[in-house]
PDB file of C-alpha atoms in Angstrom:
ATOM      1  CA  ASP A   1     -40.393  42.931  -8.665  1.00 59.00           C
ATOM      2  CA  GLY A   2     -42.780  41.019 -10.662  1.00 68.00           C
ATOM      3  CA  GLY A   3     -44.429  38.285  -9.088  1.00 94.00           C
ATOM      4  CA  ILE A   4     -48.001  37.358  -7.745  1.00 96.00           C
ATOM      5  CA  THR A   5     -49.221  39.099  -4.405  1.00 96.00           C
ATOM      6  CA  GLN A   6     -52.141  36.980  -1.895  1.00 96.00           C
ATOM      7  CA  SER A   7     -53.983  39.268   1.107  1.00 91.00           C
ATOM      8  CA  PRO A   8     -54.272  39.133   4.042  1.00 92.00           C
ATOM      9  CA  LYS A   9     -52.262  35.607   4.800  1.00 93.00           C
ATOM     10  CA  TYR A  10     -54.908  34.978   7.265  1.00 95.00           C
ATOM     11  CA  LEU A  11     -58.230  35.661   7.724  1.00 95.00           C
ATOM     12  CA  PHE A  12     -60.609  34.756  10.283  1.00 94.00           C
ATOM     13  CA  ARG A  13     -64.557  34.593  10.000  1.00 92.00           C
ATOM     14  CA  LYS A  14     -67.515  33.332  11.456  1.00 92.00           C
ATOM     15  CA  GLU A  15     -69.663  30.721   9.716  1.00 91.00           C
ATOM     16  CA  GLY A  16     -72.364  32.229   7.188  1.00 90.00           C
ATOM     17  CA  GLN A  17     -70.218  34.961   6.490  1.00 92.00           C
ATOM     18  CA  ASN A  18     -68.771  35.576   2.613  1.00 94.00           C
ATOM     19  CA  VAL A  19     -65.515  36.700   2.332  1.00 95.00           C
ATOM     20  CA  THR A  20     -63.553  37.421  -0.795  1.00 96.00           C
ATOM     21  CA  LEU A  21     -59.384  36.713  -0.976  1.00 97.00           C
ATOM     22  CA  SER A  22     -57.205  39.168  -3.262  1.00 97.00           C
ATOM     23  CA  CYS A  23     -54.589  37.559  -5.751  1.00 97.00           C
ATOM     24  CA  GLU A  24     -52.762  39.780  -7.976  1.00 97.00           C
ATOM     25  CA  GLN A  25     -50.081  39.116 -10.524  1.00 97.00           C
ATOM     26  CA  ASN A  26     -48.031  41.882 -12.157  1.00 96.00           C
ATOM     27  CA  LEU A  27     -46.003  39.115 -13.810  1.00 95.00           C
ATOM     28  CA  ASN A  28     -48.566  39.300 -17.788  1.00 95.00           C
ATOM     29  CA  HIS A  29     -49.569  36.258 -17.007  1.00 95.00           C
ATOM     30  CA  ASP A  30     -52.428  35.120 -19.119  1.00 95.00           C
ATOM     31  CA  ALA A  31     -54.067  32.510 -16.887  1.00 96.00           C
ATOM     32  CA  MET A  32     -54.951  32.467 -13.353  1.00 97.00           C
ATOM     33  CA  TYR A  33     -55.601  29.414 -10.629  1.00 97.00           C
ATOM     34  CA  TRP A  34     -56.711  29.476  -6.888  1.00 98.00           C
ATOM     35  CA  TYR A  35     -55.820  25.825  -5.170  1.00 97.00           C
ATOM     36  CA  ARG A  36     -57.374  24.966  -2.357  1.00 97.00           C
ATOM     37  CA  GLN A  37     -54.795  22.796  -0.344  1.00 95.00           C
ATOM     38  CA  ASP A  38     -55.716  20.619   3.123  1.00 92.00           C
ATOM     39  CA  PRO A  39     -53.291  18.992   5.221  1.00 83.00           C
ATOM     40  CA  GLY A  40     -52.025  15.264   3.464  1.00 77.00           C
ATOM     41  CA  GLN A  41     -54.362  16.169   0.047  1.00 80.00           C
ATOM     42  CA  GLY A  42     -52.177  18.385  -1.981  1.00 86.00           C
ATOM     43  CA  LEU A  43     -53.500  20.995  -3.858  1.00 93.00           C
ATOM     44  CA  ARG A  44     -56.733  20.896  -5.723  1.00 94.00           C
ATOM     45  CA  LEU A  45     -57.871  23.390  -8.159  1.00 95.00           C
ATOM     46  CA  ILE A  46     -60.938  25.134  -6.912  1.00 97.00           C
ATOM     47  CA  TYR A  47     -60.703  27.391 -10.451  1.00 98.00           C
ATOM     48  CA  TYR A  48     -59.280  28.331 -12.841  1.00 96.00           C
ATOM     49  CA  SER A  49     -58.838  31.601 -15.761  1.00 97.00           C
ATOM     50  CA  GLN A  50     -57.262  32.145 -19.124  1.00 94.00           C
ATOM     51  CA  ILE A  51     -58.411  35.007 -20.637  1.00 94.00           C
ATOM     52  CA  VAL A  52     -59.673  37.707 -19.156  1.00 95.00           C
ATOM     53  CA  ASN A  53     -63.756  37.104 -18.363  1.00 95.00           C
ATOM     54  CA  ASP A  54     -63.608  33.784 -18.924  1.00 95.00           C
ATOM     55  CA  PHE A  55     -63.819  31.175 -16.110  1.00 96.00           C
ATOM     56  CA  GLN A  56     -63.718  27.335 -15.441  1.00 96.00           C
ATOM     57  CA  LYS A  57     -64.080  25.434 -12.758  1.00 97.00           C
ATOM     58  CA  GLY A  58     -62.192  23.140 -11.279  1.00 95.00           C
ATOM     59  CA  ASP A  59     -62.173  20.074  -9.648  1.00 93.00           C
ATOM     60  CA  ILE A  60     -64.131  20.953  -6.290  1.00 96.00           C
ATOM     61  CA  ALA A  61     -65.759  25.359  -7.643  1.00 97.00           C
ATOM     62  CA  GLU A  62     -69.520  23.951  -4.882  1.00 96.00           C
ATOM     63  CA  GLY A  63     -69.790  26.766  -2.465  1.00 96.00           C
ATOM     64  CA  TYR A  64     -67.125  29.018  -4.278  1.00 97.00           C
ATOM     65  CA  SER A  65     -67.039  32.325  -7.012  1.00 97.00           C
ATOM     66  CA  VAL A  66     -64.315  34.317  -9.474  1.00 98.00           C
ATOM     67  CA  SER A  67     -64.187  36.929 -11.436  1.00 97.00           C
ATOM     68  CA  ARG A  68     -61.430  38.465 -14.509  1.00 97.00           C
ATOM     69  CA  GLU A  69     -62.547  41.710 -14.635  1.00 97.00           C
ATOM     70  CA  LYS A  70     -58.572  42.280 -14.580  1.00 97.00           C
ATOM     71  CA  LYS A  71     -55.499  40.738 -16.488  1.00 97.00           C
ATOM     72  CA  GLU A  72     -53.737  41.340 -13.317  1.00 97.00           C
ATOM     73  CA  SER A  73     -56.672  40.667 -10.815  1.00 98.00           C
ATOM     74  CA  PHE A  74     -58.513  36.997  -9.657  1.00 98.00           C
ATOM     75  CA  PRO A  75     -60.035  37.179  -6.885  1.00 98.00           C
ATOM     76  CA  LEU A  76     -61.834  34.047  -5.031  1.00 98.00           C
ATOM     77  CA  THR A  77     -64.892  34.504  -2.801  1.00 97.00           C
ATOM     78  CA  VAL A  78     -65.923  31.642  -0.379  1.00 96.00           C
ATOM     79  CA  THR A  79     -69.545  31.152  -0.203  1.00 94.00           C
ATOM     80  CA  SER A  80     -71.457  30.104   2.501  1.00 90.00           C
ATOM     81  CA  ALA A  81     -72.344  27.420   0.927  1.00 89.00           C
ATOM     82  CA  GLN A  82     -68.826  26.146   1.613  1.00 90.00           C
ATOM     83  CA  LYS A  83     -69.789  23.687   3.931  1.00 90.00           C
ATOM     84  CA  ASN A  84     -65.454  23.703   5.366  1.00 92.00           C
ATOM     85  CA  PRO A  85     -63.737  26.404   4.381  1.00 94.00           C
ATOM     86  CA  THR A  86     -61.107  26.434   6.872  1.00 96.00           C
ATOM     87  CA  ALA A  87     -58.003  26.062   4.890  1.00 96.00           C
ATOM     88  CA  PHE A  88     -54.882  27.224   3.256  1.00 96.00           C
ATOM     89  CA  TYR A  89     -55.698  28.473  -0.590  1.00 97.00           C
ATOM     90  CA  LEU A  90     -53.051  29.340  -3.040  1.00 97.00           C
ATOM     91  CA  CYS A  91     -53.183  31.454  -6.144  1.00 97.00           C
ATOM     92  CA  ALA A  92     -51.080  30.717  -8.880  1.00 97.00           C
ATOM     93  CA  SER A  93     -50.879  32.240 -12.676  1.00 97.00           C
ATOM     94  CA  SER A  94     -48.892  31.007 -15.834  1.00 95.00           C
ATOM     95  CA  THR A  95     -47.898  32.277 -19.256  1.00 92.00           C
ATOM     96  CA  GLY A  96     -50.550  29.959 -21.154  1.00 84.00           C
ATOM     97  CA  GLY A  97     -52.654  27.099 -20.586  1.00 84.00           C
ATOM     98  CA  ARG A  98     -52.862  25.219 -16.914  1.00 84.00           C
ATOM     99  CA  ALA A  99     -50.177  22.105 -17.973  1.00 86.00           C
ATOM    100  CA  TYR A 100     -47.077  25.949 -17.762  1.00 89.00           C
ATOM    101  CA  GLU A 101     -45.430  26.062 -15.059  1.00 92.00           C
ATOM    102  CA  GLN A 102     -47.442  27.830 -12.393  1.00 95.00           C
ATOM    103  CA  TYR A 103     -46.210  30.499 -10.457  1.00 95.00           C
ATOM    104  CA  PHE A 104     -47.503  31.007  -6.549  1.00 96.00           C
ATOM    105  CA  GLY A 105     -48.479  33.413  -4.152  1.00 97.00           C
ATOM    106  CA  PRO A 106     -47.422  33.264  -0.635  1.00 96.00           C
ATOM    107  CA  GLY A 107     -51.015  32.032   0.418  1.00 96.00           C
ATOM    108  CA  THR A 108     -54.128  33.036   2.795  1.00 96.00           C
ATOM    109  CA  ARG A 109     -54.850  30.953   5.450  1.00 95.00           C
ATOM    110  CA  LEU A 110     -58.504  30.648   6.244  1.00 96.00           C
ATOM    111  CA  THR A 111     -60.331  29.915   9.704  1.00 95.00           C
ATOM    112  CA  VAL A 112     -63.885  29.888   9.789  1.00 93.00           C
ATOM    113  CA  THR A 113     -65.485  29.313  13.249  1.00 92.00           C
TER     114      THR A 113
ATOM    115  CA  ALA B   1     -56.060  11.582 -17.857  1.00 77.00           C
ATOM    116  CA  GLN B   2     -52.621  12.055 -16.164  1.00 85.00           C
ATOM    117  CA  SER B   3     -52.715  10.654 -11.700  1.00 91.00           C
ATOM    118  CA  VAL B   4     -48.830  11.335 -10.332  1.00 95.00           C
ATOM    119  CA  THR B   5     -48.064   9.383  -7.314  1.00 96.00           C
ATOM    120  CA  GLN B   6     -45.442  10.229  -4.384  1.00 96.00           C
ATOM    121  CA  LEU B   7     -44.578   6.992  -3.202  1.00 97.00           C
ATOM    122  CA  ASP B   8     -44.191   8.696   0.500  1.00 96.00           C
ATOM    123  CA  SER B   9     -45.879  11.255   2.824  1.00 95.00           C
ATOM    124  CA  HIS B  10     -43.463  11.449   5.063  1.00 97.00           C
ATOM    125  CA  VAL B  11     -38.952  10.887   4.698  1.00 98.00           C
ATOM    126  CA  SER B  12     -36.710  11.783   7.566  1.00 98.00           C
ATOM    127  CA  VAL B  13     -32.818  11.817   7.036  1.00 98.00           C
ATOM    128  CA  SER B  14     -30.111  13.184   9.069  1.00 98.00           C
ATOM    129  CA  GLU B  15     -27.799  16.658   7.698  1.00 98.00           C
ATOM    130  CA  GLY B  16     -25.123  15.533   5.215  1.00 98.00           C
ATOM    131  CA  THR B  17     -26.945  12.454   3.568  1.00 98.00           C
ATOM    132  CA  PRO B  18     -28.907  11.938   0.773  1.00 98.00           C
ATOM    133  CA  VAL B  19     -31.904  12.389   0.289  1.00 98.00           C
ATOM    134  CA  LEU B  20     -34.471  10.587  -2.146  1.00 98.00           C
ATOM    135  CA  LEU B  21     -38.431  11.684  -2.806  1.00 98.00           C
ATOM    136  CA  ARG B  22     -39.849   8.992  -5.471  1.00 98.00           C
ATOM    137  CA  CYS B  23     -42.535  10.148  -7.876  1.00 98.00           C
ATOM    138  CA  ASN B  24     -44.382   7.776  -9.781  1.00 97.00           C
ATOM    139  CA  TYR B  25     -46.948   9.429 -12.332  1.00 95.00           C
ATOM    140  CA  SER B  26     -49.523   8.377 -15.909  1.00 92.00           C
ATOM    141  CA  SER B  27     -49.796  10.170 -18.276  1.00 85.00           C
ATOM    142  CA  SER B  28     -51.270   8.849 -21.703  1.00 76.00           C
ATOM    143  CA  TYR B  29     -48.984  11.707 -23.847  1.00 78.00           C
ATOM    144  CA  SER B  30     -45.859  12.139 -23.473  1.00 83.00           C
ATOM    145  CA  PRO B  31     -45.908  14.107 -20.253  1.00 89.00           C
ATOM    146  CA  SER B  32     -43.692  17.522 -18.453  1.00 92.00           C
ATOM    147  CA  LEU B  33     -42.777  16.862 -14.906  1.00 95.00           C
ATOM    148  CA  PHE B  34     -42.189  19.405 -12.216  1.00 96.00           C
ATOM    149  CA  TRP B  35     -40.920  19.357  -8.519  1.00 98.00           C
ATOM    150  CA  TYR B  36     -42.386  22.533  -6.373  1.00 98.00           C
ATOM    151  CA  VAL B  37     -41.392  22.707  -2.699  1.00 97.00           C
ATOM    152  CA  GLN B  38     -43.621  24.730  -0.255  1.00 96.00           C
ATOM    153  CA  HIS B  39     -41.950  25.885   3.213  1.00 95.00           C
ATOM    154  CA  PRO B  40     -44.409  25.683   5.991  1.00 90.00           C
ATOM    155  CA  ASN B  41     -47.444  28.703   5.894  1.00 86.00           C
ATOM    156  CA  LYS B  42     -45.754  29.424   2.239  1.00 91.00           C
ATOM    157  CA  GLY B  43     -46.683  29.178  -1.229  1.00 93.00           C
ATOM    158  CA  LEU B  44     -45.026  26.991  -3.854  1.00 95.00           C
ATOM    159  CA  GLN B  45     -41.761  27.799  -5.338  1.00 96.00           C
ATOM    160  CA  LEU B  46     -39.844  25.559  -8.917  1.00 96.00           C
ATOM    161  CA  LEU B  47     -37.633  23.535  -8.240  1.00 97.00           C
ATOM    162  CA  LEU B  48     -36.940  22.067 -11.486  1.00 96.00           C
ATOM    163  CA  LYS B  49     -38.594  20.848 -14.529  1.00 94.00           C
ATOM    164  CA  TYR B  50     -38.493  18.382 -17.438  1.00 93.00           C
ATOM    165  CA  THR B  51     -40.273  18.901 -20.617  1.00 86.00           C
ATOM    166  CA  SER B  52     -38.208  16.290 -23.118  1.00 78.00           C
ATOM    167  CA  ALA B  53     -34.961  17.711 -23.327  1.00 77.00           C
ATOM    168  CA  ALA B  54     -32.467  15.930 -21.208  1.00 86.00           C
ATOM    169  CA  THR B  55     -34.136  13.342 -19.341  1.00 90.00           C
ATOM    170  CA  LEU B  56     -31.574  14.008 -16.165  1.00 95.00           C
ATOM    171  CA  VAL B  57     -32.688  17.916 -15.176  1.00 95.00           C
ATOM    172  CA  LYS B  58     -30.581  20.029 -12.133  1.00 96.00           C
ATOM    173  CA  GLY B  59     -32.261  22.565  -9.886  1.00 96.00           C
ATOM    174  CA  ILE B  60     -31.997  25.107  -7.402  1.00 95.00           C
ATOM    175  CA  ASN B  61     -30.433  24.157  -4.286  1.00 95.00           C
ATOM    176  CA  GLY B  62     -28.586  21.456  -5.387  1.00 97.00           C
ATOM    177  CA  PHE B  63     -31.850  19.499  -5.865  1.00 98.00           C
ATOM    178  CA  GLU B  64     -31.923  16.876  -9.057  1.00 97.00           C
ATOM    179  CA  ALA B  65     -35.020  14.597 -11.057  1.00 98.00           C
ATOM    180  CA  GLU B  66     -34.354  11.317 -13.382  1.00 95.00           C
ATOM    181  CA  PHE B  67     -37.353  10.695 -15.833  1.00 94.00           C
ATOM    182  CA  LYS B  68     -37.410   7.286 -16.582  1.00 94.00           C
ATOM    183  CA  LYS B  69     -39.655   6.452 -18.937  1.00 91.00           C
ATOM    184  CA  SER B  70     -39.796   3.357 -18.851  1.00 92.00           C
ATOM    185  CA  GLU B  71     -40.307   3.080 -14.799  1.00 94.00           C
ATOM    186  CA  THR B  72     -43.140   6.028 -14.842  1.00 95.00           C
ATOM    187  CA  SER B  73     -40.936   7.975 -12.674  1.00 96.00           C
ATOM    188  CA  PHE B  74     -39.364  11.051 -11.405  1.00 97.00           C
ATOM    189  CA  HIS B  75     -37.201  11.433  -8.805  1.00 98.00           C
ATOM    190  CA  LEU B  76     -35.864  14.087  -6.557  1.00 98.00           C
ATOM    191  CA  THR B  77     -32.254  13.753  -5.905  1.00 98.00           C
ATOM    192  CA  LYS B  78     -29.876  15.429  -3.979  1.00 98.00           C
ATOM    193  CA  PRO B  79     -26.446  14.532  -2.916  1.00 98.00           C
ATOM    194  CA  SER B  80     -26.899  16.389   1.014  1.00 98.00           C
ATOM    195  CA  ALA B  81     -28.778  17.035   2.688  1.00 98.00           C
ATOM    196  CA  HIS B  82     -29.306  20.800   4.722  1.00 97.00           C
ATOM    197  CA  MET B  83     -31.764  21.634   7.408  1.00 97.00           C
ATOM    198  CA  SER B  84     -32.750  24.545   5.136  1.00 96.00           C
ATOM    199  CA  ASP B  85     -34.405  21.918   3.909  1.00 97.00           C
ATOM    200  CA  ALA B  86     -37.105  20.606   5.612  1.00 97.00           C
ATOM    201  CA  ALA B  87     -40.063  21.707   4.045  1.00 97.00           C
ATOM    202  CA  GLU B  88     -43.298  20.181   1.753  1.00 97.00           C
ATOM    203  CA  TYR B  89     -41.891  18.803  -1.922  1.00 98.00           C
ATOM    204  CA  PHE B  90     -44.916  18.447  -4.493  1.00 97.00           C
ATOM    205  CA  CYS B  91     -44.389  15.971  -7.593  1.00 97.00           C
ATOM    206  CA  VAL B  92     -46.691  17.453 -10.246  1.00 96.00           C
ATOM    207  CA  VAL B  93     -47.200  15.966 -13.431  1.00 95.00           C
ATOM    208  CA  SER B  94     -48.853  18.044 -16.613  1.00 92.00           C
ATOM    209  CA  ASP B  95     -50.130  17.362 -20.282  1.00 87.00           C
ATOM    210  CA  PHE B  96     -50.500  20.171 -23.094  1.00 85.00           C
ATOM    211  CA  ASN B  97     -53.275  17.745 -24.947  1.00 82.00           C
ATOM    212  CA  ASN B  98     -55.764  17.348 -22.481  1.00 82.00           C
ATOM    213  CA  ASN B  99     -54.873  21.524 -21.024  1.00 84.00           C
ATOM    214  CA  ASP B 100     -54.067  19.631 -17.468  1.00 88.00           C
ATOM    215  CA  MET B 101     -51.846  19.997 -14.844  1.00 91.00           C
ATOM    216  CA  ARG B 102     -52.186  17.189 -11.315  1.00 93.00           C
ATOM    217  CA  PHE B 103     -49.878  17.656  -8.341  1.00 94.00           C
ATOM    218  CA  GLY B 104     -49.072  14.795  -6.368  1.00 94.00           C
ATOM    219  CA  ALA B 105     -49.897  14.755  -2.384  1.00 93.00           C
ATOM    220  CA  GLY B 106     -46.783  15.669  -0.757  1.00 95.00           C
ATOM    221  CA  THR B 107     -43.866  14.787   1.059  1.00 97.00           C
ATOM    222  CA  ARG B 108     -43.296  16.047   3.934  1.00 96.00           C
ATOM    223  CA  LEU B 109     -39.361  16.184   4.226  1.00 98.00           C
ATOM    224  CA  THR B 110     -37.416  16.285   7.805  1.00 98.00           C
ATOM    225  CA  VAL B 111     -34.402  16.562   8.148  1.00 98.00           C
ATOM    226  CA  LYS B 112     -32.466  16.239  11.476  1.00 97.00           C
ATOM    227  CA  PRO B 113     -29.161  17.812  13.054  1.00 96.00           C
TER     228      PRO B 113
END
């Protein structure tokens, strides 16, 4: 089955700790994305990557970092600099650039206390 | 830059009655438009998409949407709601010229028995 996997589904961390969210796809898509979802605010783009070893900041990149060393993988690190990290995080991928249909993973709910 | 406005944050219907979720968009170029559905704590699933072919687009689970350029609208409809339709729905506009995609804030659909 082709698709996007995100792990873990639920993640709990103490304030001040960095945490890395996993995203893997076997769709052979070039582009991958990270979104943050908060109640009533829709999806906001954190980072995206259109090819391996290259990525760009989205609308709310502060306090986050990413890497794209393999086509299949696009991990997101939520750093201690992110002031309000508790949210639902969604990973997505597409065949081309940002305007193309995006396929989403099941999400990771991060709670920081 | 393009944008999308979902006119209702919450819509409530009775099972078996029609569903109408409203979406207006703004785009400098000919846009592509999408509707996605999200069930609680899940990722987003594509319902349907418009990419400058037929203006009436049929999607999964009996949903359809009509692209109306003169009204800059892309409303989502379904003739008869089912309990399983209860979810959050997102209207999305993309622009290949700007390589950009924007999500609406979402409409939560409640279906009453």
